Coordinates of C-alpha atoms and ligand atoms in Angstrom, one line a residue:
X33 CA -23.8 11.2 19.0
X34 CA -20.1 12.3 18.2
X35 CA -19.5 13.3 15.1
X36 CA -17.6 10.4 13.1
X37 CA -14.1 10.9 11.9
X38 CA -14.5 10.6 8.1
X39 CA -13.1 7.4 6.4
X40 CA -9.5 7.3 4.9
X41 CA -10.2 6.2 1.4
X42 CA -6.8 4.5 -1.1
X43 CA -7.8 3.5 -4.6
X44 CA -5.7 0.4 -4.8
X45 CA -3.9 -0.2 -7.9
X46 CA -1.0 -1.2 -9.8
X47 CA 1.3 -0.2 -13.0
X48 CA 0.7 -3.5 -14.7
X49 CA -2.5 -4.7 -16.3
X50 CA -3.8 -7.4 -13.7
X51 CA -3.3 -6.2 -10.2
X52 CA -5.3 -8.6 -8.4
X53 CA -8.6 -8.9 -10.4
X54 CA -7.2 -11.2 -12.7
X55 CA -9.2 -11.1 -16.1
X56 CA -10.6 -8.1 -16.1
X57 CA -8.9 -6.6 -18.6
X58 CA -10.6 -8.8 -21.0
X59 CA -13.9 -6.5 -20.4
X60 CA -14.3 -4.3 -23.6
X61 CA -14.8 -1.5 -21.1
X62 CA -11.5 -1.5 -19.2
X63 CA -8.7 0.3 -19.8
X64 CA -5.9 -0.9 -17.5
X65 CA -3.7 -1.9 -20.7
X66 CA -2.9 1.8 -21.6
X67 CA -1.2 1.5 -17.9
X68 CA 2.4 2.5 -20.2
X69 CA 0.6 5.8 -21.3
X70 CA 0.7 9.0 -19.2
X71 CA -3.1 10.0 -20.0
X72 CA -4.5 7.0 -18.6
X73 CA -3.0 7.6 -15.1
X74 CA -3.5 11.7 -15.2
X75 CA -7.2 10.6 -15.9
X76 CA -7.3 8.3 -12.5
X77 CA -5.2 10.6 -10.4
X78 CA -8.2 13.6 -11.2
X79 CA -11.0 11.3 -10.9
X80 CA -9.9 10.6 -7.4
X81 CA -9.1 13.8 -6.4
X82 CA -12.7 14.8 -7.7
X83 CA -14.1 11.9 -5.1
X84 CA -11.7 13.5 -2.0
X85 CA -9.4 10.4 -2.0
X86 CA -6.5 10.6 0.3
X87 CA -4.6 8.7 -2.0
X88 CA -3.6 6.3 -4.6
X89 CA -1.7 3.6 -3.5
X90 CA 0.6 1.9 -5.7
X91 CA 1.3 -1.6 -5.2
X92 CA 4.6 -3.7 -6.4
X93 CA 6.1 -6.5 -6.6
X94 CA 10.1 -7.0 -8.1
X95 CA 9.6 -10.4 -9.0
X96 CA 7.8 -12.7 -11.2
X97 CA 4.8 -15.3 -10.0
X98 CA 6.9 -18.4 -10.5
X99 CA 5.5 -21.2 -8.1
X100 CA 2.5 -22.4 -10.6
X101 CA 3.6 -25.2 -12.8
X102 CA 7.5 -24.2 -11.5
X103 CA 7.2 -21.1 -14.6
X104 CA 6.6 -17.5 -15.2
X105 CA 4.4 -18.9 -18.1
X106 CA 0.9 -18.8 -16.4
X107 CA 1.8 -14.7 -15.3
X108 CA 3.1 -13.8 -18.3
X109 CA 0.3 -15.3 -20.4
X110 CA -2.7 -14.4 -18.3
X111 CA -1.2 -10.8 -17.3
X112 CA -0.8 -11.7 -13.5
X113 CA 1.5 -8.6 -12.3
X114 CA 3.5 -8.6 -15.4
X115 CA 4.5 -6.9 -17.2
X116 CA 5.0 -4.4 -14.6
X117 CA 6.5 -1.1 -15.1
X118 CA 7.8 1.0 -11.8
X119 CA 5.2 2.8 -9.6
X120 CA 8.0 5.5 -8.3
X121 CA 8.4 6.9 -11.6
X122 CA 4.2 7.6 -12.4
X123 CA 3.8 10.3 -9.5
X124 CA 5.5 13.2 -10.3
X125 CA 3.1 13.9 -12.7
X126 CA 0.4 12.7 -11.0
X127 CA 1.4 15.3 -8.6
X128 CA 1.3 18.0 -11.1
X129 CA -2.2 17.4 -12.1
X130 CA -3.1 17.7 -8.7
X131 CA -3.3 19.2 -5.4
X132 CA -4.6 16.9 -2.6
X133 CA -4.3 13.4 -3.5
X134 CA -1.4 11.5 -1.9
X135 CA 0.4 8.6 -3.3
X136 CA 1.2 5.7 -1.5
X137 CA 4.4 4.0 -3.5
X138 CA 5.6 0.6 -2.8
X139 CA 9.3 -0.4 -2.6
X140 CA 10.4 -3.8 -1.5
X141 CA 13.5 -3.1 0.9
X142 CA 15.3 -6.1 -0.5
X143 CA 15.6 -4.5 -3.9
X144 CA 16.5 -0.7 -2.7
X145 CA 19.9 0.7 -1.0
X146 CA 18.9 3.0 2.0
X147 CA 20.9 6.1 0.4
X148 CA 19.4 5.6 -3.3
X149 CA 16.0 5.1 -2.0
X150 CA 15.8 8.0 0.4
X151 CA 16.7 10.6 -2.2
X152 CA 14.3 9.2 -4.7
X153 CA 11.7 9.0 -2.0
X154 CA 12.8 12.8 -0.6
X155 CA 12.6 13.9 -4.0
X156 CA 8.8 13.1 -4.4
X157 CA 8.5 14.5 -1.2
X158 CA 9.8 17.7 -3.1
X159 CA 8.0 17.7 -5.7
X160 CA 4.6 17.1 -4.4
X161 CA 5.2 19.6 -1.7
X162 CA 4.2 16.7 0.8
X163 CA 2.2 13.9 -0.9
X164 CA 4.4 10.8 -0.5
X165 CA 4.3 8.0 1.5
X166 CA 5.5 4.5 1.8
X167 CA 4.3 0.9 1.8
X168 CA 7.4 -1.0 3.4
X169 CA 7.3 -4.5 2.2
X170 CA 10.1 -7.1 2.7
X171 CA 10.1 -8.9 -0.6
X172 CA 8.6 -12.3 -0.4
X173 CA 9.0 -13.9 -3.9
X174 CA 12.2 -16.2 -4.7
X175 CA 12.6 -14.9 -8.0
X176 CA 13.6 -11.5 -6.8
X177 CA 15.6 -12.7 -5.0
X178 CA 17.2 -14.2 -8.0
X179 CA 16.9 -11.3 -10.0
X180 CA 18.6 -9.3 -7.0
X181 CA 21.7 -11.6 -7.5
X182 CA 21.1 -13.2 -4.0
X183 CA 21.9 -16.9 -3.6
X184 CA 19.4 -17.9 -1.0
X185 CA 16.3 -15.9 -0.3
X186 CA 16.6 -14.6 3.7
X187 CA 14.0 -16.2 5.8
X188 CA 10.6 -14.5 6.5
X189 CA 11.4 -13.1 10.3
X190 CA 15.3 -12.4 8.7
X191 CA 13.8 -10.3 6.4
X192 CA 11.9 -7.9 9.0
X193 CA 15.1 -8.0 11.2
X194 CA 17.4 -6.5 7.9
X195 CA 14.2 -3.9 7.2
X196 CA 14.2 -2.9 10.5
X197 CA 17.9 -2.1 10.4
X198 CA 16.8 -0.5 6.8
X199 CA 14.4 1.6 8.2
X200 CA 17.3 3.0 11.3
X201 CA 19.0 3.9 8.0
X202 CA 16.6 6.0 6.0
X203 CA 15.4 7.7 9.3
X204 CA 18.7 8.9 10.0
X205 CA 18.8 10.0 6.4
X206 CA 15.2 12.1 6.4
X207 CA 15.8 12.9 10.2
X208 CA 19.5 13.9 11.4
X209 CA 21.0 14.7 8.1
X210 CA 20.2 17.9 7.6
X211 CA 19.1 20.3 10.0
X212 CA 15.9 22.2 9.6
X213 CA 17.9 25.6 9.4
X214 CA 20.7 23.9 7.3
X215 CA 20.1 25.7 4.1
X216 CA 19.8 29.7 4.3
X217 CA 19.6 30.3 0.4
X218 CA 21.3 33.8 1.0
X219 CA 22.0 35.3 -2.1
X220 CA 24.2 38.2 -0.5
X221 CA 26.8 35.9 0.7
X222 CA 26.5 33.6 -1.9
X223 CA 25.8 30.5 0.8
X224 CA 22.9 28.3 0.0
X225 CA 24.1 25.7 2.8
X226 CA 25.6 26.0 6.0
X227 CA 28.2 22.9 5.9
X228 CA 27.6 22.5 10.0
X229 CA 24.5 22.3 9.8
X230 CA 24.8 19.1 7.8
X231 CA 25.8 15.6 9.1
X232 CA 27.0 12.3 8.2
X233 CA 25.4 9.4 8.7
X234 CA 27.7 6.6 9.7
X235 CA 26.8 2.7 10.4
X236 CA 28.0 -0.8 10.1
X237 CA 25.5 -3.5 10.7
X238 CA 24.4 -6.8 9.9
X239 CA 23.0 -5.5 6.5
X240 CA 24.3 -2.3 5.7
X241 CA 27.1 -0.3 6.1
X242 CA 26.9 3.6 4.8
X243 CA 29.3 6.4 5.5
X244 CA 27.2 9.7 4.0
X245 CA 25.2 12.7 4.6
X246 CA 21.6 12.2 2.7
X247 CA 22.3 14.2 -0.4
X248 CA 18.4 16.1 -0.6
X249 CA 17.7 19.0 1.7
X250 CA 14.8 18.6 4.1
X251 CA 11.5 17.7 2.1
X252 CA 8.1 18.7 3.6
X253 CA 7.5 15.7 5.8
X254 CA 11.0 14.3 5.8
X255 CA 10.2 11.0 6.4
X256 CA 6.8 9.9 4.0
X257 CA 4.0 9.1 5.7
X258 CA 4.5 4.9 6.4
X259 CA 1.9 2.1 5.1
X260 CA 2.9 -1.7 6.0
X261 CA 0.8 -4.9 6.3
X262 CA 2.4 -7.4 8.8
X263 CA 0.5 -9.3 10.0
X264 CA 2.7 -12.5 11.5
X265 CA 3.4 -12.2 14.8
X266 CA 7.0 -10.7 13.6
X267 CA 4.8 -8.3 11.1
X268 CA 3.0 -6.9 13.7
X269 CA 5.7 -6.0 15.2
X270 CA 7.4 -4.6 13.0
X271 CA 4.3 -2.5 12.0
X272 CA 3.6 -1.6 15.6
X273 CA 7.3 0.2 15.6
X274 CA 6.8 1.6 12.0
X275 CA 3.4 1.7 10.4
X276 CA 1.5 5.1 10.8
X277 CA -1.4 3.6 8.4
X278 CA -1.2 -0.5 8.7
X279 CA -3.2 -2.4 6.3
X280 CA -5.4 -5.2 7.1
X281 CA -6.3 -8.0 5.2
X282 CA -9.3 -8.3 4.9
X283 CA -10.9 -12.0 6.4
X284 CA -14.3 -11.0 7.2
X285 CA -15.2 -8.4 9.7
X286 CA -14.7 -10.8 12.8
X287 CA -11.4 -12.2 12.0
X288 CA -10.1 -8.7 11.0
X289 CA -11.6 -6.8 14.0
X290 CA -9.3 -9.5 16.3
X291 CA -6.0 -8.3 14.0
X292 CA -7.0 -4.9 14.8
X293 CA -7.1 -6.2 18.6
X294 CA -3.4 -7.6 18.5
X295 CA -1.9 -4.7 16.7
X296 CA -3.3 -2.0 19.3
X297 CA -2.0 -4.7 21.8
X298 CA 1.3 -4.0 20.3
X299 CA 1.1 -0.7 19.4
X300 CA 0.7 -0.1 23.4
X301 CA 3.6 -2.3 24.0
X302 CA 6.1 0.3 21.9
X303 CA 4.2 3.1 23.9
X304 CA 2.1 4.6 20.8
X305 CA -1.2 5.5 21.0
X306 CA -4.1 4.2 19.3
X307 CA -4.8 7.4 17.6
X308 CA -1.4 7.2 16.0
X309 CA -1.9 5.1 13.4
X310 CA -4.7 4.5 11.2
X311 CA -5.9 0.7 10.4
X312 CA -7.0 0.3 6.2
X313 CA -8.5 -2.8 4.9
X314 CA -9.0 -4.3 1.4
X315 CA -12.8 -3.3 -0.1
X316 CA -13.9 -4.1 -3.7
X317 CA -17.1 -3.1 -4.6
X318 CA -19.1 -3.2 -7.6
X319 CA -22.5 -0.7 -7.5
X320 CA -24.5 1.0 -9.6
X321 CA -28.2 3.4 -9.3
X322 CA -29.7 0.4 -7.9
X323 CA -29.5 -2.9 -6.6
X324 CA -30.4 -4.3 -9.5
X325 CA -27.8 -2.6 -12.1
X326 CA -25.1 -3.6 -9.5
X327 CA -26.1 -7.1 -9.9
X328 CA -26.1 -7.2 -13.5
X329 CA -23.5 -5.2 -13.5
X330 CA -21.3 -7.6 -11.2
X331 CA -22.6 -10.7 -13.8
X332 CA -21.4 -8.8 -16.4
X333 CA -17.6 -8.0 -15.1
X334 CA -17.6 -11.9 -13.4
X335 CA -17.6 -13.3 -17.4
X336 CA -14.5 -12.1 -18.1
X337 CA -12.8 -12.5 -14.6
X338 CA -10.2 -15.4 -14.4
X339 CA -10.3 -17.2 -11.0
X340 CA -7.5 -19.9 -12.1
X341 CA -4.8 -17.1 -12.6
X342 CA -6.2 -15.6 -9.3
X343 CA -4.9 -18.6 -7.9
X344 CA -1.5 -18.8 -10.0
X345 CA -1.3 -15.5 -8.0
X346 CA -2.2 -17.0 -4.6
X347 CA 0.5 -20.0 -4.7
X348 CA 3.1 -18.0 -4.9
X349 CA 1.7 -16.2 -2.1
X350 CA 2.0 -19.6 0.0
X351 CA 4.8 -20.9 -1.4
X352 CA 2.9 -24.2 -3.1
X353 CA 2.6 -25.1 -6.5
X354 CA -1.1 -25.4 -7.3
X355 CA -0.8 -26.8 -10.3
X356 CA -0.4 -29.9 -9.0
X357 CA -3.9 -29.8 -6.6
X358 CA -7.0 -31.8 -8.0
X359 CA -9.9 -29.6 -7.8
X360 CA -11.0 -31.5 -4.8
X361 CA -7.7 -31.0 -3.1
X362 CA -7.6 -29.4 0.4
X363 CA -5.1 -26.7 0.3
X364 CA -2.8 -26.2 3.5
X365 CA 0.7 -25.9 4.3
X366 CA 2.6 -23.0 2.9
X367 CA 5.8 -21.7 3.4
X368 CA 7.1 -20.5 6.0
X369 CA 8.6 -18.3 4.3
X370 CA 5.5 -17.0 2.4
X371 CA 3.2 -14.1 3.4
X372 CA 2.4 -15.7 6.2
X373 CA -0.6 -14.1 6.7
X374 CA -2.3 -15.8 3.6
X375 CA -0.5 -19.3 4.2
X376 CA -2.3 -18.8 7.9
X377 CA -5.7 -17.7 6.0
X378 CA -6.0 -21.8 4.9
X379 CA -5.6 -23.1 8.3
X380 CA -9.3 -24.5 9.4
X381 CA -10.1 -21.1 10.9
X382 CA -12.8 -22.4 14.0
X383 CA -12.1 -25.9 13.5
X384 CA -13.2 -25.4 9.8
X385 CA -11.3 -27.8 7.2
X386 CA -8.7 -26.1 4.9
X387 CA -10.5 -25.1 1.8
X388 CA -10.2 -27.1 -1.3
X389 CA -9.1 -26.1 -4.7
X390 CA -12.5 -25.7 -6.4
X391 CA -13.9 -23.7 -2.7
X392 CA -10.7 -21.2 -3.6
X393 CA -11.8 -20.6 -7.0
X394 CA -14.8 -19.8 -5.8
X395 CA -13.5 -17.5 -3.1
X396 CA -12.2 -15.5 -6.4
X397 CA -15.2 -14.3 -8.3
X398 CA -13.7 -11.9 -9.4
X399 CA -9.9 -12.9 -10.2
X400 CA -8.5 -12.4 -6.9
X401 CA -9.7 -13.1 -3.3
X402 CA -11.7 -11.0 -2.2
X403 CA -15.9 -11.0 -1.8
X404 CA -17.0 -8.1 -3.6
X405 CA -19.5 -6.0 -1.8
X406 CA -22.5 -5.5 -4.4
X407 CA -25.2 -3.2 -4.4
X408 CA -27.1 0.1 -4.8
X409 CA -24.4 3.1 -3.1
X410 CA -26.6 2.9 0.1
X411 CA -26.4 -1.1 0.6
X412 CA -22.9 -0.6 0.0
X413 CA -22.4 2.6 2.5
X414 CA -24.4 0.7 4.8
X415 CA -21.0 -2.8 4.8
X416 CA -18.8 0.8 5.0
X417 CA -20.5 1.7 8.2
X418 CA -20.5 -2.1 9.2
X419 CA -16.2 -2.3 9.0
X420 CA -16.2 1.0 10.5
X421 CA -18.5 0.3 13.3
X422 CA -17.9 -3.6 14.1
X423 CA -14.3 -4.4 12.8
X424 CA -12.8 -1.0 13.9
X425 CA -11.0 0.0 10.8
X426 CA -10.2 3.6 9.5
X427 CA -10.3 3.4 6.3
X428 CA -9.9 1.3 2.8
X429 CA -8.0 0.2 -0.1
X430 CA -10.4 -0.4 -3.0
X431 CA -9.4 -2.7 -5.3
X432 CA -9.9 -2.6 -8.8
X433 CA -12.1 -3.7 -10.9
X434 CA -12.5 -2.4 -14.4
X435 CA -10.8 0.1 -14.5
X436 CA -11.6 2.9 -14.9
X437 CA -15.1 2.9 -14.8
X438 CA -15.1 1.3 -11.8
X439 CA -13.7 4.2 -9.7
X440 CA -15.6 6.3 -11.5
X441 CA -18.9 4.6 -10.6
X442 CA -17.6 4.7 -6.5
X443 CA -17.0 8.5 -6.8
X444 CA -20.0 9.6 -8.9
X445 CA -22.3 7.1 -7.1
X446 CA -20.6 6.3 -3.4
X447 CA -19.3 9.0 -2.3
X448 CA -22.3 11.3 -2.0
X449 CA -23.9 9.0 0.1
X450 CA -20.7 8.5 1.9
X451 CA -20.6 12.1 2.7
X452 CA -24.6 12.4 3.3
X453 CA -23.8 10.1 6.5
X454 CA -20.6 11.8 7.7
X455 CA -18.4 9.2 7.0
X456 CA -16.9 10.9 4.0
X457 CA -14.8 14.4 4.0
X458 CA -16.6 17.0 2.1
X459 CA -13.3 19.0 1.7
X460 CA -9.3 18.2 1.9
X461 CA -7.9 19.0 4.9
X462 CA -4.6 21.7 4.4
X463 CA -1.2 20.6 4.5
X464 CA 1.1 17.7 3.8
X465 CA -0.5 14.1 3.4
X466 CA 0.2 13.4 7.1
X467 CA -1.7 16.4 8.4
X468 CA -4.4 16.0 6.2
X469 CA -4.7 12.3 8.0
X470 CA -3.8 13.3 11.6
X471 CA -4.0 17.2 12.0
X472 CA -2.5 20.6 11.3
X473 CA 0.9 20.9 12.9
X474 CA 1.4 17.1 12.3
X475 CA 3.6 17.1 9.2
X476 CA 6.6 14.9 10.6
X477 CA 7.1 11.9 12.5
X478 CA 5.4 12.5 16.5
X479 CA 7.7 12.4 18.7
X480 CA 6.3 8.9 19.8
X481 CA 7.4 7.2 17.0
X482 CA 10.8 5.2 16.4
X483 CA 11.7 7.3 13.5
X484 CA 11.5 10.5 15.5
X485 CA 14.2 9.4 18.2
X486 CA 17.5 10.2 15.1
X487 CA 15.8 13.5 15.7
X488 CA 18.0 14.5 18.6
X489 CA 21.1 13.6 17.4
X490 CA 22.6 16.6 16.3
X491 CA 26.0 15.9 18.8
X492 CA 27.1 13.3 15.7
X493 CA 29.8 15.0 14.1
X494 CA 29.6 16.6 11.0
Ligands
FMN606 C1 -3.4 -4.3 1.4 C2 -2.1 -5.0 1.3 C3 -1.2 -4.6 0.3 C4 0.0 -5.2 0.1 N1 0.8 -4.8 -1.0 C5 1.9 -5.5 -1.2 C6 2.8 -5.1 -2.3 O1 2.4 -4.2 -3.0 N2 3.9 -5.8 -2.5 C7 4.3 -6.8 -1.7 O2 5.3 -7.4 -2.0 N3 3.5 -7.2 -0.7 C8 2.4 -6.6 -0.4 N4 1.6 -7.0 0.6 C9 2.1 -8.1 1.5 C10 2.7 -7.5 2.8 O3 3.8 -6.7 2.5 C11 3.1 -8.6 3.7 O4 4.1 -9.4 3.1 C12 1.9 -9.4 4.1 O5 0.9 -8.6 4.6 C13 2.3 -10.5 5.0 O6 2.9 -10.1 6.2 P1 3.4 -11.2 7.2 O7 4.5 -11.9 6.6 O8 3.8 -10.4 8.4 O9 2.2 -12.1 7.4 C14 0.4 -6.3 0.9 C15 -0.5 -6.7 1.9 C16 -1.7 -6.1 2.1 C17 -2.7 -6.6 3.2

């Protein structure tokens, strides 16, 4: 048999207190509420790299969880993504505690200017010689839209057609501004850049208009390496022309191995290979030396979880208010303007009913809605090899549980066994966070990719 490729493996996490495990920071064990103190996230960023993580990967959101009972009152009071501090600002000194890990950093395009956000971005790039990537997400919550001063929210597919023009932006930032020789440091002549070598970037669109050169010179990969999650038919587009690592949600290996099915569909269509991207889905898994402990120990953390703020959580992620569902309610609808991907999650899935109220609480035994895989480290290596194997995905994003303990039981426990069967690196790769995921020599954008094309277009004037 062919040696496997190892798994790529993202702790998933947040800088708040309840990411999407809503009530676990109740347990006397966790620690997420020091998330405003530096020790707590040096601690996580060197456990991670001690279990050979590619990366941590920062979720965000710049708005508040509004749709329940029409209030922020249910998030604030049960911790649901706020208070949230930024993610951008943890990492440099993440970076400087280690040497491998990458970090995955959510930005909501709706909330960032293309010029701001690709220094600050570049800048990471810097000054973790490599490490940075990107999760592109549109913004999907009314109240940032509020809090961005914009009188309507824009539509769901309106919002992928301004990223789009977004992402043209930042590319021509990262890719065309600078040359690679642009800056020759010479301390004889006294030049550090050659002005020629350096070009403006000019554009009037829809969404944007920008007259400037990007003001950082050429970072290790240029453009970060670039996470989305589309999944709508206009998502999956969008992630086919962008995504180099795309994550899945997870439905259950069937339903997810299909998604995988229609993005290499249109991955193909944009002319990309399969082997271009990588495909990551959502895993939260409690374990411990045996079966046994990992049951109790599951018990244990599902006392103090909060299912009813996982599902203040989930109606603003359709776009209805809850609050006003019986427990015996079936839930369907949605927005169309929600994630579109969850809203499409309710709909009787093989002529199933929509689930009610009381079946989505129980969907959420944990806070959020995800099925925890439970078990002794090989029952749990054993559903790795399953959504490796059957669903066809790369790699994961483990959720959180309590933290930190539970990382630290998945590295100390999981990843031995992980490695014992070849699905886990036993050593980082070299190089910059995209070559340590695709290969030496692989540290910018392939030429395949939409990003790559601003390459060549050193005849704009300087
Ligand atoms: C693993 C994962 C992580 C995500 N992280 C965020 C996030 O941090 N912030 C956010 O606003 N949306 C996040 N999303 C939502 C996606 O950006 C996107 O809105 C969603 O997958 C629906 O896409 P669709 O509208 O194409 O269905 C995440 C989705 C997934 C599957």
């Amino acid at each position: 048999m062919a040696p496997r490729r190892p798994i790529l493996l993202n702790a998933f996490d947040m800088n708040t207190v309840g990411h999407i495990s809503h009530g676990l920071w109740r347990h006397p064990r966790d620690r997420s509420i020091d998330y405003k103190r530096m020790p707590y996230w040096l601690d996580l960023a060197r456990t991670l790299e001690r279990g050979l993580f590619d990366g941590l990967f920062l979720a965000d959101v710049s708005g508040v969880y509004d749709v329940w009972g029409g209030s922020p009152d249910a998030a604030l009071r049960h911790a649901i993504q706020v208070p949230i501090n930024d993610p951008a600002v943890l990492v440099s000194a993440m970076a400087s505690v280690t040497r491998h890990l990458g970090f995955g950093i959510t930005a909501t395009i709706s909330a960032e200017s293309p010029h701001t956000f690709a220094r600050r971005m570049s800048t990471l790039d810097h000054l973790s010689e490599g490490r940075i990537g990107w999760n592109i997400v549109t913004g999907f919550l009314d109240s940032s839209a509020r809090a961005l001063g914009q009188s309507a929210p824009l539509s769901h597919d309106a919002r992928y057609d301004r990223a789009d023009e977004f992402m043209d932006l930042v590319y021509q930032l990262w890719e065309t501004s600078w040359d690679d020789d642009a800056v020759v440091a010479d301390r004889a002549s006294g030049i550090y850049t050659e002005p020629a070598r350096v070009r403006r970037i000019r554009h009037e669109g829809p969404a944007y208009r920008l007259d400037a050169m990007h003001l950082c010179e050429p970072s290790p990969q240029r453009t970060p390496l670039l996470f989305q999650a589309g999944a709508s038919p206009r998502g999956t587009a969008f992630a086919a022309r962008h995504a180099e690592v795309v994550f899945v949600p997870n439905q259950g290996l069937k339903a997810t191995a299909q998604v995988i099915r229609k993005l290499e569909a249109a991955l193909t269509a944009v002319g990309r290979t399969r082997d271009s991207v990588r495909f990551v889905t959502t895993l939260q898994v409690v374990t411990g030396r045996t079966d046994t402990e990992a049951r109790e120990r599951f018990d244990e953390y599902r006392g103090y979880a909060q299912p009813e703020a996982g599902l203040v959580q989930f109606s603003s992620a359709i776009g209805v208010d809850l609050s006003r569902f019986g427990l015996d309610d079936p839930v369907s609808g949605g927005s169309a303007d929600a994630i579109q991907s969850s809203v499409s999650s309710l709909a009787g899935q093989g002529g199933k009913p929509s689930p009610t109220v009381r079946q989505l609480l129980a969907q959420m035994p944990l806070g959020g809605r995800h099925t925890p895989v439970v078990g002794s480290p090989a029952q749990v290596a054993d559903e790795i090899e399953a959504w490796v194997d059957e669903a066809g995905v790369d790699g994961f994003n483990l959720v959180r549980t309590v933290s930190p303990e539970g990382l630290e039981h998945f590295v100390d426990l999981v990843v031995p066994e992980l490695q014992r069967r070849g699905l886990h690196k036993t050593a980082y790769a070299n190089g910059v966070w995209r070559e340590k995921i695709f290969g030496t020599g692989q540290a910018r954008l392939p030429s395949t990719h939409a990003g790559a094309q601003w390459r060549d277009l050193s005849q704009q004037t300087p």
